[in-house]
């Protein structure tokens, strides 16, 4: 029987120290901790998949919080079911959930539903905030890159084969993706 820990934060600038401290206080050796910095929106995470492959009957998987393991009820229950099928216990420290007991399994379902509801509220508030900002005229995304005054002359030279892409990039100061997008737009406009 081995005890494994799973630690996850959503982005590279978030800190996972608190979760590592929780794993250490639970007596999990560092080599048994699977850690990643990736969104929990789905279960296709490399370290999570490695953990699921490694665990065997009578092992234990410990997380600091169920939200670190899965972000919605369906994913959480699917992961725990996969662990249960393998004979692996699941423990969430914050919520005091232990799937070896009927009460623990019930509490897991309740907390997963609450976590999903909280996540949905966050997404709803975010969408409302974005809509309000757009209504005030706030622009999102990178500003559009302007084409230089000589773009059309350069495009004609490029079309005739007298200007390579590299030369076009150097002369126009555009990025490659912007150049190709503007050339497509120019070709469409000139074929009408």
Short mmCIF file of C-alpha atoms in Angstrom, two decimals:
data_model
loop_
_atom_site.label_atom_id
_atom_site.label_comp_id
_atom_site.label_asym_id
_atom_site.label_seq_id
_atom_site.Cartn_x
_atom_site.Cartn_y
_atom_site.Cartn_z
CA UNK A 1 0.00 0.00 0.00
CA UNK A 2 1.34 3.41 -1.05
CA UNK A 3 -0.02 6.91 -0.51
CA UNK A 4 0.17 9.36 -3.40
CA UNK A 5 -0.55 13.07 -3.50
CA UNK A 6 -1.90 15.17 -6.33
CA UNK A 7 -1.17 18.91 -6.47
CA UNK A 8 -2.53 21.28 -9.13
CA UNK A 9 -2.73 24.99 -9.76
CA UNK A 10 -4.34 26.50 -12.84
CA UNK A 11 -1.54 28.73 -14.10
CA UNK A 12 2.22 29.12 -13.94
CA UNK A 13 2.06 32.25 -11.76
CA UNK A 14 -0.03 30.58 -9.03
CA UNK A 15 1.69 29.09 -5.98
CA UNK A 16 1.31 25.44 -5.00
CA UNK A 17 3.28 25.68 -1.72
CA UNK A 18 0.19 25.34 0.49
CA UNK A 19 -0.75 22.08 -1.23
CA UNK A 20 2.79 20.68 -0.91
CA UNK A 21 2.78 21.53 2.81
CA UNK A 22 -0.53 19.66 3.18
CA UNK A 23 0.96 16.63 1.40
CA UNK A 24 4.07 16.74 3.59
CA UNK A 25 2.00 17.01 6.78
CA UNK A 26 0.06 13.95 5.64
CA UNK A 27 3.35 12.04 5.38
CA UNK A 28 3.47 11.70 1.60
CA UNK A 29 7.05 11.43 0.30
CA UNK A 30 7.97 13.97 -2.43
CA UNK A 31 8.55 11.20 -4.98
CA UNK A 32 4.89 10.15 -4.57
CA UNK A 33 3.49 13.61 -5.30
CA UNK A 34 2.19 14.30 -8.80
CA UNK A 35 2.14 18.02 -9.53
CA UNK A 36 1.12 20.17 -12.47
CA UNK A 37 0.25 23.72 -13.43
CA UNK A 38 -2.70 23.33 -15.71
CA UNK A 39 -6.39 24.18 -15.80
CA UNK A 40 -8.70 21.67 -14.21
CA UNK A 41 -11.42 22.18 -16.81
CA UNK A 42 -10.97 18.63 -18.06
CA UNK A 43 -9.31 15.44 -16.88
CA UNK A 44 -6.81 15.16 -19.73
CA UNK A 45 -3.85 16.34 -17.66
CA UNK A 46 -0.49 14.56 -18.02
CA UNK A 47 0.36 14.25 -14.33
CA UNK A 48 -3.16 13.22 -13.40
CA UNK A 49 -3.09 10.53 -16.07
CA UNK A 50 0.32 9.34 -14.78
CA UNK A 51 -1.09 9.14 -11.26
CA UNK A 52 -4.11 7.17 -12.45
CA UNK A 53 -1.79 4.74 -14.27
CA UNK A 54 0.52 4.24 -11.27
CA UNK A 55 -1.98 3.58 -8.49
CA UNK A 56 -2.82 -0.01 -7.57
CA UNK A 57 -5.19 -1.85 -5.24
CA UNK A 58 -5.02 -0.64 -1.61
CA UNK A 59 -3.17 2.57 -2.54
CA UNK A 60 -4.46 5.96 -1.38
CA UNK A 61 -4.71 9.20 -3.37
CA UNK A 62 -4.70 12.40 -1.31
CA UNK A 63 -5.62 15.89 -2.52
CA UNK A 64 -5.69 19.14 -0.58
CA UNK A 65 -9.15 19.95 -1.96
CA UNK A 66 -11.55 18.30 -4.42
CA UNK A 67 -11.33 21.39 -6.65
CA UNK A 68 -7.65 20.53 -7.24
CA UNK A 69 -8.64 17.08 -8.53
CA UNK A 70 -11.61 17.99 -10.75
CA UNK A 71 -13.64 21.09 -11.53
CA UNK A 72 -17.05 19.56 -12.11
CA UNK A 73 -19.14 16.85 -10.51
CA UNK A 74 -19.12 14.55 -13.54
CA UNK A 75 -15.31 14.55 -13.83
CA UNK A 76 -14.79 14.17 -10.09
CA UNK A 77 -17.18 11.25 -9.82
CA UNK A 78 -15.69 9.60 -12.93
CA UNK A 79 -12.16 9.88 -11.51
CA UNK A 80 -13.19 8.57 -8.10
CA UNK A 81 -15.12 5.72 -9.76
CA UNK A 82 -11.99 4.81 -11.72
CA UNK A 83 -9.98 4.80 -8.48
CA UNK A 84 -12.66 2.75 -6.69
CA UNK A 85 -12.69 0.19 -9.52
CA UNK A 86 -8.93 -0.22 -9.03
CA UNK A 87 -9.41 -0.59 -5.27
CA UNK A 88 -7.81 2.78 -4.52
CA UNK A 89 -9.01 5.08 -1.71
CA UNK A 90 -9.51 8.82 -2.22
CA UNK A 91 -9.02 11.42 0.51
CA UNK A 92 -9.63 15.16 0.30
CA UNK A 93 -8.05 16.92 3.26
CA UNK A 94 -9.99 20.19 3.22
CA UNK A 95 -13.41 18.59 2.94
CA UNK A 96 -12.52 15.62 5.21
CA UNK A 97 -13.72 13.15 2.59
CA UNK A 98 -12.63 9.52 2.73
CA UNK A 99 -14.23 7.23 0.12
CA UNK A 100 -13.75 4.12 2.23
CA UNK A 101 -16.97 4.99 4.09
CA UNK A 102 -20.55 5.42 2.81
CA UNK A 103 -20.70 8.84 4.48
CA UNK A 104 -17.47 9.83 2.74
CA UNK A 105 -18.86 8.81 -0.66
CA UNK A 106 -22.06 10.79 0.00
CA UNK A 107 -20.13 13.84 1.15
CA UNK A 108 -17.94 13.60 -1.96
CA UNK A 109 -21.03 13.88 -4.16
CA UNK A 110 -22.39 16.85 -2.19
CA UNK A 111 -19.09 18.75 -2.16
CA UNK A 112 -18.51 18.07 -5.85
CA UNK A 113 -21.93 19.55 -6.67
CA UNK A 114 -21.20 22.63 -4.53
CA UNK A 115 -17.76 23.08 -6.16
CA UNK A 116 -19.32 22.87 -9.62
CA UNK A 117 -22.02 25.39 -8.63
CA UNK A 118 -19.35 27.77 -7.34
CA UNK A 119 -17.36 27.41 -10.58
CA UNK A 120 -20.52 28.11 -12.62
CA UNK A 121 -21.18 31.25 -10.57
CA UNK A 122 -17.62 32.45 -11.21
CA UNK A 123 -17.99 31.89 -14.97
CA UNK A 124 -21.38 33.64 -14.97
CA UNK A 125 -19.99 36.67 -13.12
CA UNK A 126 -17.01 36.74 -15.48
CA UNK A 127 -19.29 36.69 -18.55
CA UNK A 128 -21.45 39.44 -17.06
CA UNK A 129 -18.35 41.54 -16.35
CA UNK A 130 -17.08 41.10 -19.90
CA UNK A 131 -20.50 42.01 -21.35
CA UNK A 132 -20.66 45.13 -19.15
CA UNK A 133 -17.15 46.15 -20.19
CA UNK A 134 -18.00 45.68 -23.88
CA UNK A 135 -21.13 47.79 -23.41
CA UNK A 136 -18.88 50.56 -22.02
CA UNK A 137 -16.73 50.29 -25.16
CA UNK A 138 -13.79 48.35 -23.68
CA UNK A 139 -11.91 46.48 -26.40
CA UNK A 140 -10.52 43.01 -25.69
CA UNK A 141 -7.63 41.23 -27.36
CA UNK A 142 -4.52 42.47 -29.02
CA UNK A 143 -4.81 45.70 -31.01
CA UNK A 144 -5.00 45.24 -34.76
CA UNK A 145 -1.58 45.60 -36.44
CA UNK A 146 -1.69 48.37 -39.04
CA UNK A 147 -0.33 47.71 -42.50
CA UNK A 148 2.33 50.10 -43.77
CA UNK A 149 1.53 52.65 -46.46
CA UNK A 150 3.51 50.68 -49.06
CA UNK A 151 1.77 47.35 -48.30
CA UNK A 152 -0.13 47.17 -51.59
CA UNK A 153 2.99 47.87 -53.68
CA UNK A 154 4.85 45.20 -51.70
CA UNK A 155 1.94 42.77 -52.17
CA UNK A 156 2.04 43.29 -55.94
CA UNK A 157 5.81 42.69 -55.98
CA UNK A 158 5.33 39.54 -53.88
CA UNK A 159 2.56 38.32 -56.18
CA UNK A 160 4.86 38.71 -59.20
CA UNK A 161 7.60 36.75 -57.41
CA UNK A 162 9.93 39.75 -57.06
CA UNK A 163 9.72 39.82 -53.23
CA UNK A 164 10.18 36.83 -50.92
CA UNK A 165 8.12 36.38 -47.76
CA UNK A 166 11.20 37.17 -45.64
CA UNK A 167 11.80 40.38 -47.58
CA UNK A 168 8.11 41.27 -47.33
CA UNK A 169 8.22 40.76 -43.54
CA UNK A 170 11.34 42.88 -43.22
CA UNK A 171 9.98 45.68 -45.42
CA UNK A 172 6.49 45.77 -43.90
CA UNK A 173 7.37 45.17 -40.25
CA UNK A 174 4.41 42.80 -39.92
CA UNK A 175 4.35 39.47 -38.15
CA UNK A 176 4.07 36.39 -40.34
CA UNK A 177 0.49 35.62 -39.30
CA UNK A 178 -0.63 39.22 -39.89
CA UNK A 179 1.12 39.29 -43.25
CA UNK A 180 -0.62 36.12 -44.46
CA UNK A 181 -4.01 37.31 -43.16
CA UNK A 182 -3.63 40.69 -44.89
CA UNK A 183 -2.47 39.02 -48.13
CA UNK A 184 -5.57 36.77 -48.09
CA UNK A 185 -7.79 39.82 -47.52
CA UNK A 186 -5.99 41.69 -50.33
CA UNK A 187 -6.38 38.74 -52.74
CA UNK A 188 -10.09 38.42 -51.96
CA UNK A 189 -10.60 42.15 -52.47
CA UNK A 190 -8.73 42.03 -55.80
CA UNK A 191 -10.64 39.02 -57.19
CA UNK A 192 -14.08 40.67 -56.96
#
